Amino acid sequence: MKSVEQKRINIMGRKLLLEKQQVEGIRHYDVYRREGGYRSVEKALKMQPNDIVEEVKKSGLRGRGGAGFPTGLKWSFLAKPDGVPRYLVCNADESEPGTFKDRYLMEFIPHILIEGMIVASYALGSNVSYIYIRGEYDWITDILDQAIVEAKENGWLGKNIQGSGFDCEMYVHRGAGAYICGEETALLESLEGKRGNPRIKPPFPAIKGLWGCPTVVNNVETLAAVVPIINEGAEEYAKIGVGKSTGTKLISACGNINKPGIYEIDMTISVEEFIYSDEYCGGIPNGKKLKACIPGGSSVPILPANLLLTTAKGEKRLMNYESLSDGGFASGSMMGSGGFIVLDEDQCIVRHTYTLARFYRHESCGQCSPCREGTGWMEKILLSIEKGKGKLSDIDLLWDIQRKIEGNTICPLGDAAAWPVAAAIRHFRDEFEWHVNNPEKCLTENFGLRHYADAIHVPV
Ligand SMILES: Cc1cc2nc3c(=O)[nH]c(=O)nc-3n(C[C@H](O)[C@H](O)[C@H](O)COP(=O)(O)O)c2cc1C
Ligand code: SF4
């Protein structure tokens, strides 16, 4: 079997989704089509819908919205009762702090999403498909609407697409700007015109989704990835990446790095290379040291630099699903939605954790007591520690509250609120204690790296 290093020789830098990003006018239909756009629809319409589902299964594509659930498998769960419509819904809510990759795709290459959605709609038998987009992406809604008009004018949407007998309409629906509406069942409620409260599962959307009908909800990047899978074939797609992390992944990188932005990676590169090489983040500004990183969007556990660059087993950590979660939550994290947030030595972990807690308290829909009450308590306790007014017992109290939220709520927002607090205490407890023990100093000084400095490898 080829090693990761050998595999990289041929495919490093390979772009599948952003390949044409530099082509002028790629946002518009004529240029997109001239560059090979909509080929996957031509190919798919000659295939049996089930064969497309099998192809996506074979590709190993995992959902890019956060959970990493295998896409082909999800599609195969879709119920098909006679006489009942099925729906495909694209989740373009993208509200997770640190995640801004879907926005880039939709803004600059909107037709790749529409193309992927037509193929998916055909595979799933959905004649009406929706893009649910976060309210703040107002200008992107216009871009998508325009792209849908162009696709329709050119026979890729509407009745009898390209003479195939398959009909498909597509609509963009703007949310009102609530993070919870990214959770798939809250999204469906909102799309139905109700308040975006998550539903109790089961039943899952594949059985009872939009208006009670079988529905598949997929992320923007997931649906765009269907295009290269059909164009190149599942086997070719699966050759890119490593293990169960096949294909390419978009990473939105931000925080204390020289080159924030969107990068398409092949999931064989190391975290160290991603942060320090000029091809990607270009290192930390002003010669500062790396303190910590949230590798997959604000919900996933923060890692101190030593555990970020190397797993607890002493292996180089790679930018893929398996490696980022190696060690479980004790010493690992998650790929999540690919929102990569870097913190340098000047950042305060207590303040940072407070900021996140505030966000989750604000976004809780309030249906479950552990989430509704617990997020508010955590926010208040963290603010008091941050302001030098905390007690040592508050740290244990925080730990206790987050444990009582995790796993005890209707939807995973509760977990998403609990995990950042748990990971901060797990890895940076001494920084919390320092705040409590130095109430005056913590208002004017930064804990910095302290003992983490020894363990952190800083490439020269
Ligand atoms: C609070 C919360 C917010 C979420 N926000 C998003 C989002 O903005 N975009 C997204 O694709 N998935 C989001 N998800 C995950 C979705 O519920 C769902 O798993 C995903 O859209 C499935 O698509 P995928 O299989 O292609 O990843 C969120 C989940 C939770 C619990
Ligand atoms: S976990 Fe929080 S956001 Fe999710 S349903 Fe319960 S209260 Fe609402």
Short mmCIF file of C-alpha atoms and ligand atoms in Angstrom, two decimals:
data_model
loop_
_atom_site.label_atom_id
_atom_site.label_comp_id
_atom_site.label_asym_id
_atom_site.label_seq_id
_atom_site.Cartn_x
_atom_site.Cartn_y
_atom_site.Cartn_z
CA MET A 1 0.00 0.00 0.00
CA LYS A 2 1.26 3.49 -0.81
CA SER A 3 2.35 5.62 2.12
CA VAL A 4 0.82 9.03 2.61
CA GLU A 5 4.09 10.67 1.52
CA GLN A 6 4.18 8.69 -1.74
CA LYS A 7 0.56 9.36 -2.49
CA ARG A 8 1.09 13.08 -2.16
CA ILE A 9 3.62 13.22 -5.00
CA ASN A 10 0.96 12.97 -7.68
CA ILE A 11 -1.92 14.77 -6.17
CA MET A 12 -0.57 17.52 -3.98
CA GLY A 13 -2.23 20.80 -4.76
CA ARG A 14 -4.99 19.09 -6.75
CA LYS A 15 -8.09 21.24 -6.85
CA LEU A 16 -11.54 19.88 -7.60
CA LEU A 17 -13.91 22.57 -6.39
CA LEU A 18 -11.73 25.66 -6.74
CA GLU A 19 -9.95 24.51 -9.89
CA LYS A 20 -11.50 27.29 -11.98
CA GLN A 21 -11.59 29.98 -9.33
CA GLN A 22 -9.14 32.18 -11.27
CA VAL A 23 -11.07 32.03 -14.53
CA GLU A 24 -12.55 35.46 -15.16
CA GLY A 25 -16.33 35.47 -15.17
CA ILE A 26 -16.66 31.90 -13.81
CA ARG A 27 -19.61 33.12 -11.79
CA HIS A 28 -21.63 33.40 -15.01
CA TYR A 29 -23.21 30.58 -16.95
CA ASP A 30 -21.51 31.09 -20.32
CA VAL A 31 -18.01 31.00 -18.87
CA TYR A 32 -18.84 28.16 -16.49
CA ARG A 33 -20.29 26.07 -19.32
CA ARG A 34 -17.36 26.87 -21.63
CA GLU A 35 -15.02 25.60 -18.90
CA GLY A 36 -16.80 22.23 -18.80
CA GLY A 37 -19.69 23.07 -16.49
CA TYR A 38 -22.82 20.89 -16.41
CA ARG A 39 -20.97 17.87 -17.89
CA SER A 40 -21.83 15.90 -14.76
CA VAL A 41 -25.56 16.51 -15.37
CA GLU A 42 -25.22 15.27 -18.97
CA LYS A 43 -23.50 12.15 -17.69
CA ALA A 44 -25.84 11.59 -14.74
CA LEU A 45 -29.02 11.84 -16.82
CA LYS A 46 -27.81 8.83 -18.82
CA MET A 47 -27.33 6.82 -15.61
CA GLN A 48 -29.88 5.09 -13.40
CA PRO A 49 -30.57 7.15 -10.24
CA ASN A 50 -29.50 4.24 -8.01
CA ASP A 51 -26.19 3.94 -9.85
CA ILE A 52 -25.45 7.57 -8.96
CA VAL A 53 -26.16 6.82 -5.29
CA GLU A 54 -23.79 3.84 -5.53
CA GLU A 55 -21.14 6.01 -7.18
CA VAL A 56 -21.35 8.57 -4.38
CA LYS A 57 -21.12 5.74 -1.83
CA LYS A 58 -18.02 4.37 -3.56
CA SER A 59 -16.39 7.80 -3.61
CA GLY A 60 -16.26 7.78 0.21
CA LEU A 61 -17.61 11.38 0.29
CA ARG A 62 -18.47 12.43 3.83
CA GLY A 63 -20.82 15.30 4.64
CA ARG A 64 -18.93 18.58 4.81
CA GLY A 65 -21.44 20.29 7.14
CA GLY A 66 -19.80 19.09 10.35
CA ALA A 67 -20.70 15.54 11.31
CA GLY A 68 -18.87 13.86 8.42
CA PHE A 69 -21.66 11.33 7.81
CA PRO A 70 -21.15 9.27 4.58
CA THR A 71 -23.21 11.01 1.89
CA GLY A 72 -24.04 7.98 -0.28
CA LEU A 73 -25.27 6.09 2.77
CA LYS A 74 -27.49 9.03 3.76
CA TRP A 75 -28.95 9.09 0.26
CA SER A 76 -29.64 5.35 0.39
CA PHE A 77 -31.74 5.83 3.57
CA LEU A 78 -34.23 8.07 1.75
CA ALA A 79 -37.70 6.55 1.97
CA LYS A 80 -39.57 6.18 -1.34
CA PRO A 81 -43.27 5.70 -0.60
CA ASP A 82 -45.51 5.76 -3.70
CA GLY A 83 -47.11 9.06 -4.58
CA VAL A 84 -45.20 11.09 -1.97
CA PRO A 85 -42.79 13.81 -3.13
CA ARG A 86 -39.15 13.71 -2.01
CA TYR A 87 -37.03 16.77 -1.39
CA LEU A 88 -33.40 17.75 -1.55
CA VAL A 89 -32.49 20.68 0.69
CA CYS A 90 -29.10 22.35 0.58
CA ASN A 91 -27.94 23.64 3.95
CA ALA A 92 -26.32 27.00 3.22
CA ASP A 93 -26.92 28.41 6.68
CA GLU A 94 -23.18 28.51 7.48
CA SER A 95 -23.33 30.23 10.86
CA GLU A 96 -20.65 28.32 12.76
CA PRO A 97 -18.05 30.88 13.91
CA GLY A 98 -14.85 30.37 11.92
CA THR A 99 -16.57 28.70 8.96
CA PHE A 100 -16.91 30.67 5.74
CA LYS A 101 -16.14 28.21 2.95
CA ASP A 102 -19.68 27.75 1.57
CA ARG A 103 -19.99 31.48 1.16
CA TYR A 104 -16.94 31.49 -1.13
CA LEU A 105 -18.28 28.69 -3.33
CA MET A 106 -21.73 30.25 -3.66
CA GLU A 107 -20.42 33.75 -4.23
CA PHE A 108 -17.79 32.96 -6.83
CA ILE A 109 -18.73 29.59 -8.39
CA PRO A 110 -22.50 29.36 -7.83
CA HIS A 111 -23.10 27.06 -10.78
CA ILE A 112 -21.05 24.26 -9.21
CA LEU A 113 -23.59 24.08 -6.39
CA ILE A 114 -26.55 24.16 -8.79
CA GLU A 115 -24.91 21.51 -10.98
CA GLY A 116 -24.27 19.22 -7.98
CA MET A 117 -27.83 19.76 -6.77
CA ILE A 118 -29.34 18.82 -10.15
CA VAL A 119 -27.38 15.55 -10.13
CA ALA A 120 -28.38 14.87 -6.51
CA SER A 121 -32.02 15.78 -7.21
CA TYR A 122 -32.09 13.32 -10.11
CA ALA A 123 -30.45 10.58 -8.01
CA LEU A 124 -32.92 11.09 -5.17
CA GLY A 125 -36.02 11.71 -7.30
CA SER A 126 -36.54 15.24 -6.00
CA ASN A 127 -38.48 17.43 -8.41
CA VAL A 128 -38.38 20.48 -6.14
CA SER A 129 -35.15 21.35 -4.34
CA TYR A 130 -34.26 24.19 -2.00
CA ILE A 131 -31.20 26.14 -0.99
CA TYR A 132 -31.72 27.42 2.58
CA ILE A 133 -29.27 30.30 2.96
CA ARG A 134 -28.46 32.33 6.06
CA GLY A 135 -30.18 35.70 6.14
CA GLU A 136 -26.94 37.67 6.29
CA TYR A 137 -25.85 36.29 2.88
CA ASP A 138 -28.26 38.68 1.19
CA TRP A 139 -26.07 39.50 -1.80
CA ILE A 140 -25.29 35.81 -2.36
CA THR A 141 -29.02 35.08 -2.51
CA ASP A 142 -29.14 37.41 -5.53
CA ILE A 143 -26.14 35.66 -7.11
CA LEU A 144 -27.78 32.24 -6.66
CA ASP A 145 -31.15 33.47 -7.96
CA GLN A 146 -29.41 34.81 -11.05
CA ALA A 147 -27.52 31.53 -11.56
CA ILE A 148 -30.78 29.56 -11.26
CA VAL A 149 -32.37 31.79 -13.92
CA GLU A 150 -29.35 31.17 -16.20
CA ALA A 151 -29.49 27.40 -15.60
CA LYS A 152 -33.20 27.37 -16.36
CA GLU A 153 -32.83 29.45 -19.52
CA ASN A 154 -30.30 26.92 -20.75
CA GLY A 155 -32.45 23.89 -20.06
CA TRP A 156 -30.73 22.55 -16.92
CA LEU A 157 -33.70 23.25 -14.67
CA GLY A 158 -37.44 23.21 -15.22
CA LYS A 159 -39.43 20.65 -17.22
CA ASN A 160 -37.87 17.75 -19.12
CA ILE A 161 -34.25 18.69 -18.43
CA GLN A 162 -32.16 18.21 -21.59
CA GLY A 163 -34.91 15.98 -23.01
CA SER A 164 -34.45 13.41 -20.22
CA GLY A 165 -38.01 13.47 -18.93
CA PHE A 166 -36.73 14.62 -15.52
CA ASP A 167 -38.27 17.81 -14.08
CA CYS A 168 -36.60 19.88 -11.38
CA GLU A 169 -37.33 23.30 -9.94
CA MET A 170 -34.91 25.00 -7.54
CA TYR A 171 -35.60 27.80 -5.06
CA VAL A 172 -33.44 29.86 -2.73
CA HIS A 173 -34.95 30.54 0.69
CA ARG A 174 -33.37 33.12 2.99
CA GLY A 175 -33.34 32.48 6.73
CA ALA A 176 -33.57 35.30 9.24
CA GLY A 177 -30.07 34.88 10.71
CA ALA A 178 -30.27 32.23 13.44
CA TYR A 179 -27.45 29.74 14.04
CA ILE A 180 -29.91 27.08 15.16
CA CYS A 181 -31.48 27.07 11.69
CA GLY A 182 -28.32 25.30 10.47
CA GLU A 183 -29.42 22.25 12.45
CA GLU A 184 -31.23 20.24 9.81
CA THR A 185 -34.62 19.81 11.49
CA ALA A 186 -34.71 23.44 12.67
CA LEU A 187 -33.89 24.38 9.08
CA LEU A 188 -36.86 22.34 7.83
CA GLU A 189 -39.19 23.98 10.35
CA SER A 190 -37.97 27.39 9.24
CA LEU A 191 -38.35 26.46 5.57
CA GLU A 192 -41.95 25.50 6.33
CA GLY A 193 -42.47 29.04 7.64
CA LYS A 194 -42.38 28.21 11.34
CA ARG A 195 -40.04 29.21 14.17
CA GLY A 196 -36.74 27.35 13.69
CA ASN A 197 -36.95 24.93 16.61
CA PRO A 198 -35.20 21.56 16.20
CA ARG A 199 -37.45 18.50 16.03
CA ILE A 200 -37.03 15.38 18.14
CA LYS A 201 -35.34 12.62 16.12
CA PRO A 202 -36.35 9.96 15.11
CA PRO A 203 -38.05 10.28 12.72
CA PHE A 204 -35.07 11.47 10.69
CA PRO A 205 -35.60 13.74 7.66
CA ALA A 206 -34.92 10.80 5.32
CA ILE A 207 -38.25 9.38 6.50
CA LYS A 208 -40.18 12.50 7.56
CA GLY A 209 -38.60 15.76 6.52
CA LEU A 210 -39.94 18.79 4.69
CA TRP A 211 -43.75 18.93 5.00
CA GLY A 212 -43.58 15.40 6.41
CA CYS A 213 -42.03 14.01 3.21
CA PRO A 214 -38.73 12.12 2.78
CA THR A 215 -35.93 14.68 2.57
CA VAL A 216 -32.16 14.75 2.24
CA VAL A 217 -30.35 17.71 3.78
CA ASN A 218 -26.77 18.25 2.61
CA ASN A 219 -24.17 20.94 3.01
CA VAL A 220 -23.15 23.23 0.10
CA GLU A 221 -19.65 21.77 -0.21
CA THR A 222 -21.00 18.19 -0.06
CA LEU A 223 -23.33 18.85 -2.99
CA ALA A 224 -20.65 20.68 -4.99
CA ALA A 225 -18.34 17.65 -4.51
CA VAL A 226 -20.86 15.48 -6.39
CA VAL A 227 -19.76 17.24 -9.62
CA PRO A 228 -16.14 15.96 -9.66
CA ILE A 229 -17.29 12.56 -8.39
CA ILE A 230 -19.56 12.08 -11.40
CA ASN A 231 -17.14 13.72 -13.86
CA GLU A 232 -14.03 11.83 -12.79
CA GLY A 233 -15.64 8.69 -11.39
CA ALA A 234 -15.81 7.53 -7.79
CA GLU A 235 -12.57 5.56 -7.97
CA GLU A 236 -10.51 8.51 -9.13
CA TYR A 237 -12.09 10.71 -6.47
CA ALA A 238 -11.40 8.16 -3.74
CA LYS A 239 -7.71 8.03 -4.71
CA ILE A 240 -7.35 11.59 -3.44
CA GLY A 241 -6.92 11.88 0.31
CA VAL A 242 -6.26 9.09 2.73
CA GLY A 243 -8.25 6.45 4.64
CA LYS A 244 -11.86 7.51 5.15
CA SER A 245 -10.97 11.11 4.27
CA THR A 246 -11.37 10.94 0.51
CA GLY A 247 -11.43 13.80 -1.99
CA THR A 248 -10.53 17.35 -1.20
CA LYS A 249 -11.73 19.53 1.68
CA LEU A 250 -12.27 23.25 1.87
CA ILE A 251 -10.77 24.83 4.96
CA SER A 252 -11.57 28.38 6.02
CA ALA A 253 -8.56 29.57 7.99
CA CYS A 254 -8.60 32.60 10.28
CA GLY A 255 -7.20 34.01 13.51
CA ASN A 256 -3.51 34.70 14.06
CA ILE A 257 -2.12 33.64 10.71
CA ASN A 258 -0.45 35.58 7.92
CA LYS A 259 -2.78 34.41 5.16
CA PRO A 260 -6.38 33.96 6.26
CA GLY A 261 -8.62 32.56 3.53
CA ILE A 262 -10.16 29.50 1.92
CA TYR A 263 -7.89 26.60 1.01
CA GLU A 264 -8.72 23.39 -0.81
CA ILE A 265 -6.56 20.64 0.67
CA ASP A 266 -6.18 16.98 -0.20
CA MET A 267 -6.31 15.83 3.46
CA THR A 268 -2.84 14.26 3.45
CA ILE A 269 -0.99 17.40 4.56
CA SER A 270 0.06 17.83 8.19
CA VAL A 271 -1.41 20.49 10.46
CA GLU A 272 2.06 21.94 10.84
CA GLU A 273 2.44 22.35 7.09
CA PHE A 274 -1.00 23.89 6.84
CA ILE A 275 -0.18 26.53 9.45
CA TYR A 276 3.40 27.32 8.52
CA SER A 277 3.83 26.78 4.78
CA ASP A 278 3.48 29.69 2.39
CA GLU A 279 1.10 27.69 0.23
CA TYR A 280 -1.45 27.83 3.05
CA CYS A 281 -1.62 29.99 6.20
CA GLY A 282 1.94 31.33 5.93
CA GLY A 283 2.77 31.10 9.65
CA ILE A 284 1.94 33.29 12.63
CA PRO A 285 2.39 37.07 12.31
CA ASN A 286 5.13 38.99 14.15
CA GLY A 287 7.13 35.87 15.01
CA LYS A 288 4.66 34.92 17.73
CA LYS A 289 4.33 31.36 18.96
CA LEU A 290 1.36 29.13 18.36
CA LYS A 291 -0.71 28.67 21.50
CA ALA A 292 -3.81 26.78 20.43
CA CYS A 293 -6.20 26.08 17.60
CA ILE A 294 -9.82 25.15 17.01
CA PRO A 295 -9.48 23.04 13.89
CA GLY A 296 -13.11 22.53 12.82
CA GLY A 297 -15.35 25.47 13.71
CA SER A 298 -16.23 26.90 17.11
CA SER A 299 -18.05 23.77 18.39
CA VAL A 300 -15.11 21.38 18.23
CA PRO A 301 -12.60 21.04 21.09
CA ILE A 302 -9.72 23.50 21.21
CA LEU A 303 -6.25 21.91 21.23
CA PRO A 304 -3.05 23.31 22.73
CA ALA A 305 -0.24 23.58 20.18
CA ASN A 306 1.61 20.46 21.26
CA LEU A 307 -1.46 18.21 20.82
CA LEU A 308 -2.42 20.03 17.65
CA LEU A 309 0.82 19.33 15.81
CA THR A 310 1.39 15.84 17.20
CA THR A 311 -1.04 13.22 18.43
CA ALA A 312 -0.69 11.76 21.93
CA LYS A 313 0.99 8.77 20.23
CA GLY A 314 3.72 11.11 18.97
CA GLU A 315 2.61 10.97 15.32
CA LYS A 316 2.36 14.05 13.11
CA ARG A 317 -1.24 15.20 13.10
CA LEU A 318 -2.75 15.41 9.63
CA MET A 319 -5.53 17.61 8.28
CA ASN A 320 -8.12 14.85 7.95
CA TYR A 321 -11.10 13.36 9.78
CA GLU A 322 -9.27 10.44 11.41
CA SER A 323 -6.10 12.22 12.44
CA LEU A 324 -7.79 15.33 13.85
CA SER A 325 -9.99 13.13 16.04
CA ASP A 326 -7.17 10.78 17.06
CA GLY A 327 -7.13 10.50 20.84
CA GLY A 328 -10.86 11.26 21.19
CA PHE A 329 -11.71 14.33 23.19
CA ALA A 330 -8.98 13.55 25.75
CA SER A 331 -6.23 14.58 23.35
CA GLY A 332 -7.87 15.13 19.96
CA SER A 333 -10.54 17.26 18.30
CA MET A 334 -12.57 17.07 15.06
CA MET A 335 -12.53 18.12 11.43
CA GLY A 336 -16.05 19.53 11.91
CA SER A 337 -16.97 22.05 9.25
CA GLY A 338 -13.35 22.96 8.47
CA GLY A 339 -13.30 26.32 10.27
CA PHE A 340 -9.67 26.54 11.35
CA ILE A 341 -9.12 29.21 14.05
CA VAL A 342 -5.53 29.84 15.15
CA LEU A 343 -4.62 31.49 18.48
CA ASP A 344 -1.16 32.89 19.17
CA GLU A 345 0.60 33.33 22.52
CA ASP A 346 -1.14 36.67 23.20
CA GLN A 347 -4.64 35.19 23.30
CA CYS A 348 -6.44 34.60 26.57
CA ILE A 349 -8.17 31.22 26.71
CA VAL A 350 -10.64 32.32 29.40
CA ARG A 351 -11.74 35.33 27.39
CA HIS A 352 -11.93 33.26 24.25
CA THR A 353 -14.07 30.59 25.97
CA TYR A 354 -16.33 33.28 27.39
CA THR A 355 -16.87 34.74 23.90
CA LEU A 356 -17.94 31.36 22.59
CA ALA A 357 -20.20 30.70 25.59
CA ARG A 358 -21.89 34.03 24.95
CA PHE A 359 -22.54 33.06 21.36
CA TYR A 360 -24.12 29.71 22.29
CA ARG A 361 -26.27 31.28 25.01
CA HIS A 362 -27.53 33.79 22.46
CA GLU A 363 -28.26 31.11 19.85
CA SER A 364 -29.95 28.50 22.10
CA CYS A 365 -33.56 28.10 20.95
CA GLY A 366 -34.62 27.53 24.56
CA GLN A 367 -36.57 24.29 24.14
CA CYS A 368 -34.43 22.19 26.53
CA SER A 369 -33.66 23.28 30.09
CA PRO A 370 -30.01 22.04 30.18
CA CYS A 371 -29.16 24.11 27.10
CA ARG A 372 -31.37 27.13 27.84
CA GLU A 373 -30.23 27.49 31.46
CA GLY A 374 -26.76 25.91 31.25
CA THR A 375 -25.47 28.12 28.44
CA GLY A 376 -26.45 31.23 30.42
CA TRP A 377 -24.81 29.94 33.61
CA MET A 378 -21.60 29.09 31.78
CA GLU A 379 -21.48 32.52 30.20
CA LYS A 380 -21.93 34.28 33.56
CA ILE A 381 -19.32 32.15 35.37
CA LEU A 382 -16.78 32.57 32.58
CA LEU A 383 -17.27 36.34 32.57
CA SER A 384 -16.75 36.47 36.30
CA ILE A 385 -13.49 34.45 36.07
CA GLU A 386 -12.35 36.62 33.17
CA LYS A 387 -12.99 39.78 35.23
CA GLY A 388 -10.94 38.44 38.17
CA LYS A 389 -14.03 37.83 40.30
CA GLY A 390 -14.12 34.04 40.12
CA LYS A 391 -13.56 31.33 42.73
CA LEU A 392 -11.61 28.11 42.28
CA SER A 393 -14.83 26.15 42.82
CA ASP A 394 -16.28 27.95 39.76
CA ILE A 395 -13.99 25.91 37.53
CA ASP A 396 -15.46 22.67 38.88
CA LEU A 397 -18.93 24.14 38.61
CA LEU A 398 -18.33 24.96 34.96
CA TRP A 399 -17.11 21.42 34.38
CA ASP A 400 -20.21 20.06 36.08
CA ILE A 401 -22.61 22.24 34.06
CA GLN A 402 -21.09 21.34 30.70
CA ARG A 403 -21.28 17.62 31.59
CA LYS A 404 -24.94 17.96 32.42
CA ILE A 405 -25.68 19.66 29.10
CA GLU A 406 -23.79 17.20 26.88
CA GLY A 407 -26.01 14.43 25.57
CA ASN A 408 -29.09 15.69 27.41
CA THR A 409 -30.70 17.90 24.81
CA ILE A 410 -32.94 17.63 21.76
CA CYS A 411 -30.30 18.77 19.30
CA PRO A 412 -26.49 18.91 19.21
CA LEU A 413 -26.32 22.66 19.92
CA GLY A 414 -26.14 21.66 23.59
CA ASP A 415 -23.05 19.53 22.89
CA ALA A 416 -21.61 22.30 20.73
CA ALA A 417 -21.91 24.69 23.68
CA ALA A 418 -20.49 22.19 26.18
CA TRP A 419 -17.44 20.95 24.23
CA PRO A 420 -15.51 24.25 23.96
CA VAL A 421 -15.84 24.79 27.73
CA ALA A 422 -14.83 21.21 28.52
CA ALA A 423 -11.79 21.32 26.23
CA ALA A 424 -10.64 24.70 27.57
CA ILE A 425 -10.72 23.41 31.15
CA ARG A 426 -9.19 20.06 30.18
CA HIS A 427 -6.18 21.60 28.46
CA PHE A 428 -5.84 25.04 30.06
CA ARG A 429 -7.02 24.58 33.64
CA ASP A 430 -3.94 26.35 35.00
CA GLU A 431 -4.87 29.47 33.02
CA PHE A 432 -8.32 29.46 34.65
CA GLU A 433 -6.70 28.99 38.08
CA TRP A 434 -4.25 31.80 37.40
CA HIS A 435 -7.18 34.12 36.70
CA VAL A 436 -8.79 33.19 40.00
CA ASN A 437 -5.53 33.41 42.00
CA ASN A 438 -4.42 36.66 40.41
CA PRO A 439 -7.56 38.80 40.26
CA GLU A 440 -5.65 42.05 39.75
CA LYS A 441 -3.01 40.75 37.36
CA CYS A 442 -5.47 38.98 35.06
CA LEU A 443 -7.03 42.34 34.20
CA THR A 444 -3.78 43.77 32.89
CA GLU A 445 -1.54 40.81 32.04
CA ASN A 446 -1.79 37.83 29.74
CA PHE A 447 -1.09 34.30 30.95
CA GLY A 448 0.71 33.71 27.64
CA LEU A 449 2.19 30.28 27.04
CA ARG A 450 3.75 29.53 30.44
CA HIS A 451 4.58 25.86 30.50
CA TYR A 452 3.06 25.16 27.08
CA ALA A 453 6.05 26.96 25.62
CA ASP A 454 8.32 23.99 26.32
CA ALA A 455 6.15 21.51 24.58
CA ILE A 456 5.39 23.61 21.55
CA HIS A 457 7.39 22.91 18.49
CA VAL A 458 8.06 26.07 16.52
CA PRO A 459 9.63 25.38 13.13
CA VAL A 460 12.56 27.63 12.28
C1 LIG B 1 -26.50 24.02 15.84
C2 LIG B 1 -26.15 23.40 14.53
C3 LIG B 1 -25.83 24.20 13.44
C4 LIG B 1 -25.51 23.63 12.22
N1 LIG B 1 -25.19 24.44 11.18
C5 LIG B 1 -24.92 23.91 9.97
C6 LIG B 1 -24.64 24.74 8.85
O1 LIG B 1 -24.62 25.97 8.96
N2 LIG B 1 -24.39 24.15 7.66
C7 LIG B 1 -24.41 22.79 7.52
O2 LIG B 1 -24.20 22.29 6.41
N3 LIG B 1 -24.66 21.97 8.55
C8 LIG B 1 -24.92 22.50 9.76
N4 LIG B 1 -25.23 21.66 10.80
C9 LIG B 1 -25.30 20.21 10.55
C10 LIG B 1 -26.66 19.84 9.94
O3 LIG B 1 -27.58 19.55 11.00
C11 LIG B 1 -26.59 18.62 9.03
O4 LIG B 1 -25.94 17.58 9.72
C12 LIG B 1 -25.84 18.89 7.74
O5 LIG B 1 -26.40 19.95 7.02
C13 LIG B 1 -25.87 17.65 6.88
O6 LIG B 1 -25.16 17.86 5.69
P1 LIG B 1 -23.88 16.99 5.30
O7 LIG B 1 -24.24 15.54 5.55
O8 LIG B 1 -23.68 17.28 3.86
O9 LIG B 1 -22.77 17.44 6.18
C14 LIG B 1 -25.52 22.21 12.06
C15 LIG B 1 -25.83 21.40 13.16
C16 LIG B 1 -26.12 21.98 14.38
C17 LIG B 1 -26.46 21.09 15.53
S1 SF4 B 2 -30.14 21.84 22.57
FE1 SF4 B 2 -30.49 24.02 22.77
S2 SF4 B 2 -30.76 24.72 20.67
FE2 SF4 B 2 -31.02 22.48 20.63
S3 SF4 B 2 -33.22 22.16 20.89
FE3 SF4 B 2 -32.34 22.16 22.94
S4 SF4 B 2 -32.52 24.30 23.66
FE4 SF4 B 2 -32.80 24.30 21.44
#
